Short mmCIF file of C-alpha atoms in Angstrom, two decimals:
data_model
loop_
_atom_site.label_atom_id
_atom_site.label_comp_id
_atom_site.label_asym_id
_atom_site.label_seq_id
_atom_site.Cartn_x
_atom_site.Cartn_y
_atom_site.Cartn_z
CA MET A 1 157.68 76.93 -80.51
CA ASP A 2 157.31 74.00 -78.18
CA THR A 3 156.85 70.70 -79.99
CA MET A 4 154.39 69.27 -77.50
CA GLY A 5 150.84 68.84 -78.64
CA ARG A 6 147.65 66.85 -78.22
CA HIS A 7 146.03 65.02 -81.08
CA VAL A 8 142.43 63.90 -80.81
CA ILE A 9 141.39 61.21 -83.27
CA ALA A 10 137.64 60.81 -83.43
CA GLU A 11 135.30 58.46 -85.23
CA LEU A 12 131.86 60.02 -85.59
CA TRP A 13 129.03 57.66 -86.49
CA GLY A 14 125.33 58.28 -86.89
CA CYS A 15 125.86 61.78 -88.25
CA ASP A 16 123.31 63.59 -90.41
CA PRO A 17 124.08 62.45 -94.00
CA GLU A 18 122.82 65.69 -95.51
CA LYS A 19 125.13 67.75 -93.35
CA LEU A 20 128.03 65.45 -94.15
CA ASN A 21 127.49 66.01 -97.86
CA ASN A 22 127.19 69.78 -97.64
CA MET A 23 130.70 71.10 -98.20
CA SER A 24 130.03 74.69 -97.22
CA LEU A 25 128.37 73.56 -94.00
CA VAL A 26 131.19 71.14 -93.16
CA GLU A 27 133.75 73.85 -93.85
CA LYS A 28 131.87 76.29 -91.61
CA VAL A 29 131.64 73.69 -88.84
CA MET A 30 135.39 73.00 -88.99
CA VAL A 31 136.41 76.67 -89.02
CA ASN A 32 134.01 77.48 -86.21
CA ALA A 33 135.31 74.50 -84.24
CA ALA A 34 138.81 75.93 -84.47
CA LEU A 35 137.60 79.34 -83.37
CA GLU A 36 135.47 77.84 -80.60
CA ALA A 37 138.62 76.26 -79.16
CA GLY A 38 140.45 79.57 -79.39
CA ALA A 39 142.73 78.62 -82.28
CA GLU A 40 144.05 80.98 -84.93
CA VAL A 41 142.97 79.95 -88.43
CA ARG A 42 145.69 80.18 -91.11
CA GLU A 43 144.53 78.19 -94.15
CA VAL A 44 141.25 76.51 -95.09
CA THR A 45 141.01 73.94 -97.89
CA PHE A 46 138.06 71.70 -98.68
CA HIS A 47 137.26 69.30 -101.47
CA LYS A 48 133.92 67.81 -102.53
CA PHE A 49 133.93 64.33 -103.95
CA THR A 50 131.56 62.88 -106.54
CA PRO A 51 129.05 61.39 -105.91
CA HIS A 52 129.39 62.24 -102.20
CA GLY A 53 131.75 63.04 -99.40
CA VAL A 54 133.81 65.99 -98.28
CA SER A 55 137.45 66.19 -97.24
CA GLY A 56 138.90 69.27 -95.68
CA VAL A 57 141.53 70.78 -93.51
CA VAL A 58 141.87 73.87 -91.39
CA ILE A 59 145.50 74.75 -90.71
CA ILE A 60 145.74 76.67 -87.47
CA SER A 61 148.75 78.31 -85.85
CA GLU A 62 148.58 75.46 -83.36
CA SER A 63 148.52 72.62 -86.01
CA HIS A 64 145.38 71.37 -87.79
CA LEU A 65 141.85 70.05 -87.95
CA THR A 66 140.85 67.57 -90.65
CA ILE A 67 137.65 65.81 -91.65
CA HIS A 68 136.66 63.15 -94.14
CA SER A 69 132.94 62.56 -94.46
CA PHE A 70 131.13 59.52 -95.80
CA PRO A 71 127.49 60.64 -95.99
CA GLU A 72 126.32 57.24 -97.22
CA HIS A 73 127.60 55.72 -93.98
CA GLY A 74 126.72 58.61 -91.65
CA TYR A 75 130.41 58.60 -90.77
CA ALA A 76 133.05 61.28 -90.39
CA SER A 77 136.65 60.76 -89.39
CA VAL A 78 137.92 63.80 -87.53
CA ASP A 79 141.36 64.85 -86.31
CA VAL A 80 142.08 67.82 -84.11
CA TYR A 81 145.73 68.37 -83.36
CA THR A 82 146.84 71.34 -81.27
CA CYS A 83 150.35 72.23 -80.20
CA GLY A 84 150.96 73.85 -76.87
CA ASP A 85 148.62 73.71 -73.92
CA ARG A 86 146.54 76.83 -74.58
CA ILE A 87 144.03 75.11 -76.86
CA ASP A 88 142.08 72.00 -75.87
CA PRO A 89 141.44 69.89 -78.98
CA ARG A 90 138.49 68.24 -77.27
CA VAL A 91 136.59 71.53 -77.32
CA ALA A 92 136.80 71.60 -81.11
CA CYS A 93 135.99 67.91 -81.38
CA ASP A 94 132.94 68.27 -79.16
CA TYR A 95 131.72 71.16 -81.28
CA ILE A 96 132.07 69.17 -84.50
CA THR A 97 130.34 66.19 -82.88
CA ARG A 98 127.35 68.33 -81.92
CA MET A 99 127.10 70.20 -85.20
CA LEU A 100 127.09 67.03 -87.31
CA ASP A 101 124.42 65.42 -85.09
CA CYS A 102 126.73 62.53 -84.30
CA ASN A 103 125.15 59.99 -81.96
CA ARG A 104 127.97 57.47 -81.54
CA ARG A 105 131.51 58.57 -81.03
CA GLU A 106 134.82 56.94 -80.29
CA TRP A 107 137.95 58.95 -79.69
CA ILE A 108 141.47 58.76 -78.41
CA GLN A 109 143.99 61.42 -77.55
CA ILE A 110 147.61 60.99 -78.55
CA GLU A 111 150.43 63.07 -77.13
CA ARG A 112 152.70 64.41 -79.86
CA GLY A 113 156.16 65.95 -79.87
CA GLU A 114 157.25 64.83 -76.44
CA GLY A 115 160.72 63.87 -77.59
CA PHE A 116 162.07 60.52 -78.68
CA THR A 117 160.54 58.76 -75.71
CA GLY A 118 159.58 55.39 -77.08
CA ALA A 119 155.97 56.09 -76.14
CA PHE A 120 154.85 54.74 -79.50
CA GLU A 121 155.92 51.28 -78.48
CA GLU A 122 154.74 49.77 -81.72
CA HIS A 123 157.65 51.12 -83.75
CA VAL A 124 160.68 52.91 -82.36
CA GLU A 125 163.52 53.13 -84.83
CA ILE A 126 167.02 54.48 -84.94
CA LEU A 127 167.64 54.99 -88.62
CA PRO A 128 170.84 54.90 -90.62
CA VAL A 129 172.21 58.25 -91.71
CA SER A 130 170.14 59.26 -94.67
CA VAL A 131 171.46 60.23 -98.04
CA ALA A 132 168.17 61.66 -99.19
CA SER A 133 168.29 64.56 -101.56
CA MET A 134 165.61 66.35 -103.48
CA MET B 1 133.41 54.56 -100.76
CA ASP B 2 134.43 52.21 -98.02
CA THR B 3 135.08 53.93 -94.70
CA MET B 4 137.99 51.74 -93.72
CA GLY B 5 141.40 53.31 -93.66
CA ARG B 6 144.84 53.23 -92.13
CA HIS B 7 146.33 56.22 -90.35
CA VAL B 8 150.06 56.37 -89.71
CA ILE B 9 151.12 58.83 -87.03
CA ALA B 10 154.84 59.47 -87.09
CA GLU B 11 157.23 61.46 -84.96
CA LEU B 12 160.35 62.32 -86.91
CA TRP B 13 163.34 63.50 -84.88
CA GLY B 14 166.85 64.41 -85.92
CA CYS B 15 165.69 65.82 -89.26
CA ASP B 16 167.70 68.35 -91.24
CA PRO B 17 166.65 71.78 -89.83
CA GLU B 18 167.26 73.57 -93.11
CA LYS B 19 165.02 71.20 -94.99
CA LEU B 20 162.34 71.52 -92.30
CA ASN B 21 162.35 75.29 -92.73
CA ASN B 22 162.19 75.25 -96.52
CA MET B 23 158.50 75.40 -97.36
CA SER B 24 158.81 74.64 -101.05
CA LEU B 25 160.99 71.63 -100.31
CA VAL B 26 158.64 70.33 -97.61
CA GLU B 27 155.67 70.80 -99.94
CA LYS B 28 157.47 68.91 -102.71
CA VAL B 29 158.39 66.10 -100.31
CA MET B 30 154.79 65.74 -99.15
CA VAL B 31 153.28 65.78 -102.66
CA ASN B 32 155.89 63.33 -103.90
CA ALA B 33 155.25 61.10 -100.90
CA ALA B 34 151.58 60.93 -101.87
CA LEU B 35 152.47 60.11 -105.47
CA GLU B 36 155.10 57.59 -104.39
CA ALA B 37 152.40 55.71 -102.51
CA GLY B 38 150.13 55.82 -105.55
CA ALA B 39 147.65 58.34 -104.17
CA GLU B 40 145.71 60.89 -106.20
CA VAL B 41 146.48 64.47 -105.12
CA ARG B 42 143.45 66.77 -104.86
CA GLU B 43 144.47 69.87 -102.87
CA VAL B 44 147.79 71.16 -101.56
CA THR B 45 148.03 73.86 -98.89
CA PHE B 46 151.11 74.94 -97.00
CA HIS B 47 151.87 77.71 -94.56
CA LYS B 48 155.21 79.15 -93.46
CA PHE B 49 155.48 80.43 -89.93
CA THR B 50 157.68 83.24 -88.64
CA PRO B 51 160.42 82.89 -87.51
CA HIS B 52 160.44 79.23 -88.52
CA GLY B 53 158.35 76.16 -89.16
CA VAL B 54 156.09 74.88 -91.88
CA SER B 55 152.61 73.38 -91.70
CA GLY B 56 150.97 71.77 -94.63
CA VAL B 57 148.46 69.33 -95.94
CA VAL B 58 147.98 67.30 -99.07
CA ILE B 59 144.40 66.20 -99.53
CA ILE B 60 144.31 63.02 -101.58
CA SER B 61 141.34 61.10 -102.92
CA GLU B 62 142.17 58.53 -100.25
CA SER B 63 142.28 61.06 -97.30
CA HIS B 64 145.31 63.19 -96.36
CA LEU B 65 148.93 63.76 -95.47
CA THR B 66 149.91 66.47 -93.00
CA ILE B 67 153.16 67.80 -91.61
CA HIS B 68 154.16 70.29 -88.94
CA SER B 69 157.86 71.07 -88.81
CA PHE B 70 159.89 72.53 -85.95
CA PRO B 71 163.29 73.22 -87.49
CA GLU B 72 164.74 74.47 -84.21
CA HIS B 73 164.06 71.02 -82.72
CA GLY B 74 164.84 68.95 -85.83
CA TYR B 75 161.32 67.60 -85.40
CA ALA B 76 158.43 66.98 -87.75
CA SER B 77 155.08 65.50 -86.84
CA VAL B 78 153.66 63.62 -89.79
CA ASP B 79 150.30 61.99 -90.48
CA VAL B 80 149.47 59.83 -93.46
CA TYR B 81 145.90 58.64 -93.59
CA THR B 82 144.70 56.53 -96.51
CA CYS B 83 141.25 55.05 -97.01
CA GLY B 84 140.83 51.73 -98.72
CA ASP B 85 143.53 49.09 -99.03
CA ARG B 86 145.07 50.15 -102.33
CA ILE B 87 147.51 52.66 -100.82
CA ASP B 88 149.95 51.82 -98.05
CA PRO B 89 150.47 54.91 -95.85
CA ARG B 90 153.80 53.53 -94.69
CA VAL B 91 155.24 53.95 -98.17
CA ALA B 92 154.54 57.69 -98.02
CA CYS B 93 155.80 57.92 -94.44
CA ASP B 94 159.03 56.13 -95.31
CA TYR B 95 159.58 58.48 -98.21
CA ILE B 96 159.10 61.57 -96.00
CA THR B 97 161.39 60.08 -93.36
CA ARG B 98 164.16 59.59 -95.91
CA MET B 99 163.76 62.95 -97.60
CA LEU B 100 163.94 64.92 -94.35
CA ASP B 101 167.05 63.01 -93.21
CA CYS B 102 165.24 61.81 -90.09
CA ASN B 103 167.43 59.61 -87.90
CA ARG B 104 165.03 58.73 -85.06
CA ARG B 105 161.45 57.79 -85.77
CA GLU B 106 158.49 56.57 -83.78
CA TRP B 107 155.23 55.66 -85.43
CA ILE B 108 151.96 53.93 -84.87
CA GLN B 109 149.24 52.84 -87.22
CA ILE B 110 145.61 53.34 -86.30
CA GLU B 111 142.75 51.64 -88.09
CA ARG B 112 140.00 54.10 -88.99
CA GLY B 113 136.39 53.74 -90.08
CA GLU B 114 135.89 50.14 -89.03
CA GLY B 115 132.45 50.79 -87.59
CA PHE B 116 131.42 51.56 -84.04
CA THR B 117 133.52 48.75 -82.66
CA GLY B 118 134.73 50.10 -79.35
CA ALA B 119 138.31 49.66 -80.54
CA PHE B 120 139.15 53.10 -79.17
CA GLU B 121 138.69 51.80 -75.66
CA GLU B 122 139.63 55.12 -74.15
CA HIS B 123 136.36 56.81 -75.02
CA VAL B 124 133.31 55.10 -76.48
CA GLU B 125 130.18 57.20 -76.21
CA ILE B 126 126.54 56.91 -77.11
CA LEU B 127 125.42 60.51 -77.34
CA PRO B 128 122.05 62.08 -76.75
CA VAL B 129 120.12 63.14 -79.83
CA SER B 130 121.68 66.39 -80.89
CA VAL B 131 119.82 69.61 -81.49
CA ALA B 132 122.73 71.21 -83.30
CA SER B 133 121.93 73.65 -86.03
CA MET B 134 124.07 75.95 -88.10
#
């Protein structure tokens, strides 16, 4: 499989707090977002925190979608990462944005797996030969 | 819980292909990376692809770690996202880097959940009131 992928990182503010705290709804939104974008869902795992908040991931054949919700702040941090060029991660992100009633959004798209290009200018490292062992 | 978090996005090249294709090893590396950084593991989900490659996520109380491996390219895309300032995502990322025998790494760190600051200059959007419903 080609390593190239697109990773959308989105900050969703002004979301509906009740939706953000409803794990089954959040899970449904995330799975449907994957399907909406045409992705193939492989694994779905969600966790409800006490007193509030939901974390979850949808592993797709093309990579993953994740969410962490903070109902008390009306905030959700969302990642949609899709390998290949068949799936547009923005489609899934837009769906999530709509379904959580987000009214202020910031997002960036990062290109992944393009080779050791130095595109991540912040830190580019040639490492010594590792002696790691499990 | 505070929304603020740090998200390390890492591109690991020159990794050991056999390790990258060994799901139980990759899962162990990712869980141990979370523990190494002092995170609390909540959910662990991994998936093995045919003919090769592993995708997986470790949901931690502080957010998540994900990996997608491409053994045939010696490449793994890794994310370590930790909320709060107690856990340093770079500790987990460094551990994964070592354990997969990565010899070329690029990474960036993105600040998450800082409020609607416009820091993601690429796309900052005030959205119309949504009428989304599930």
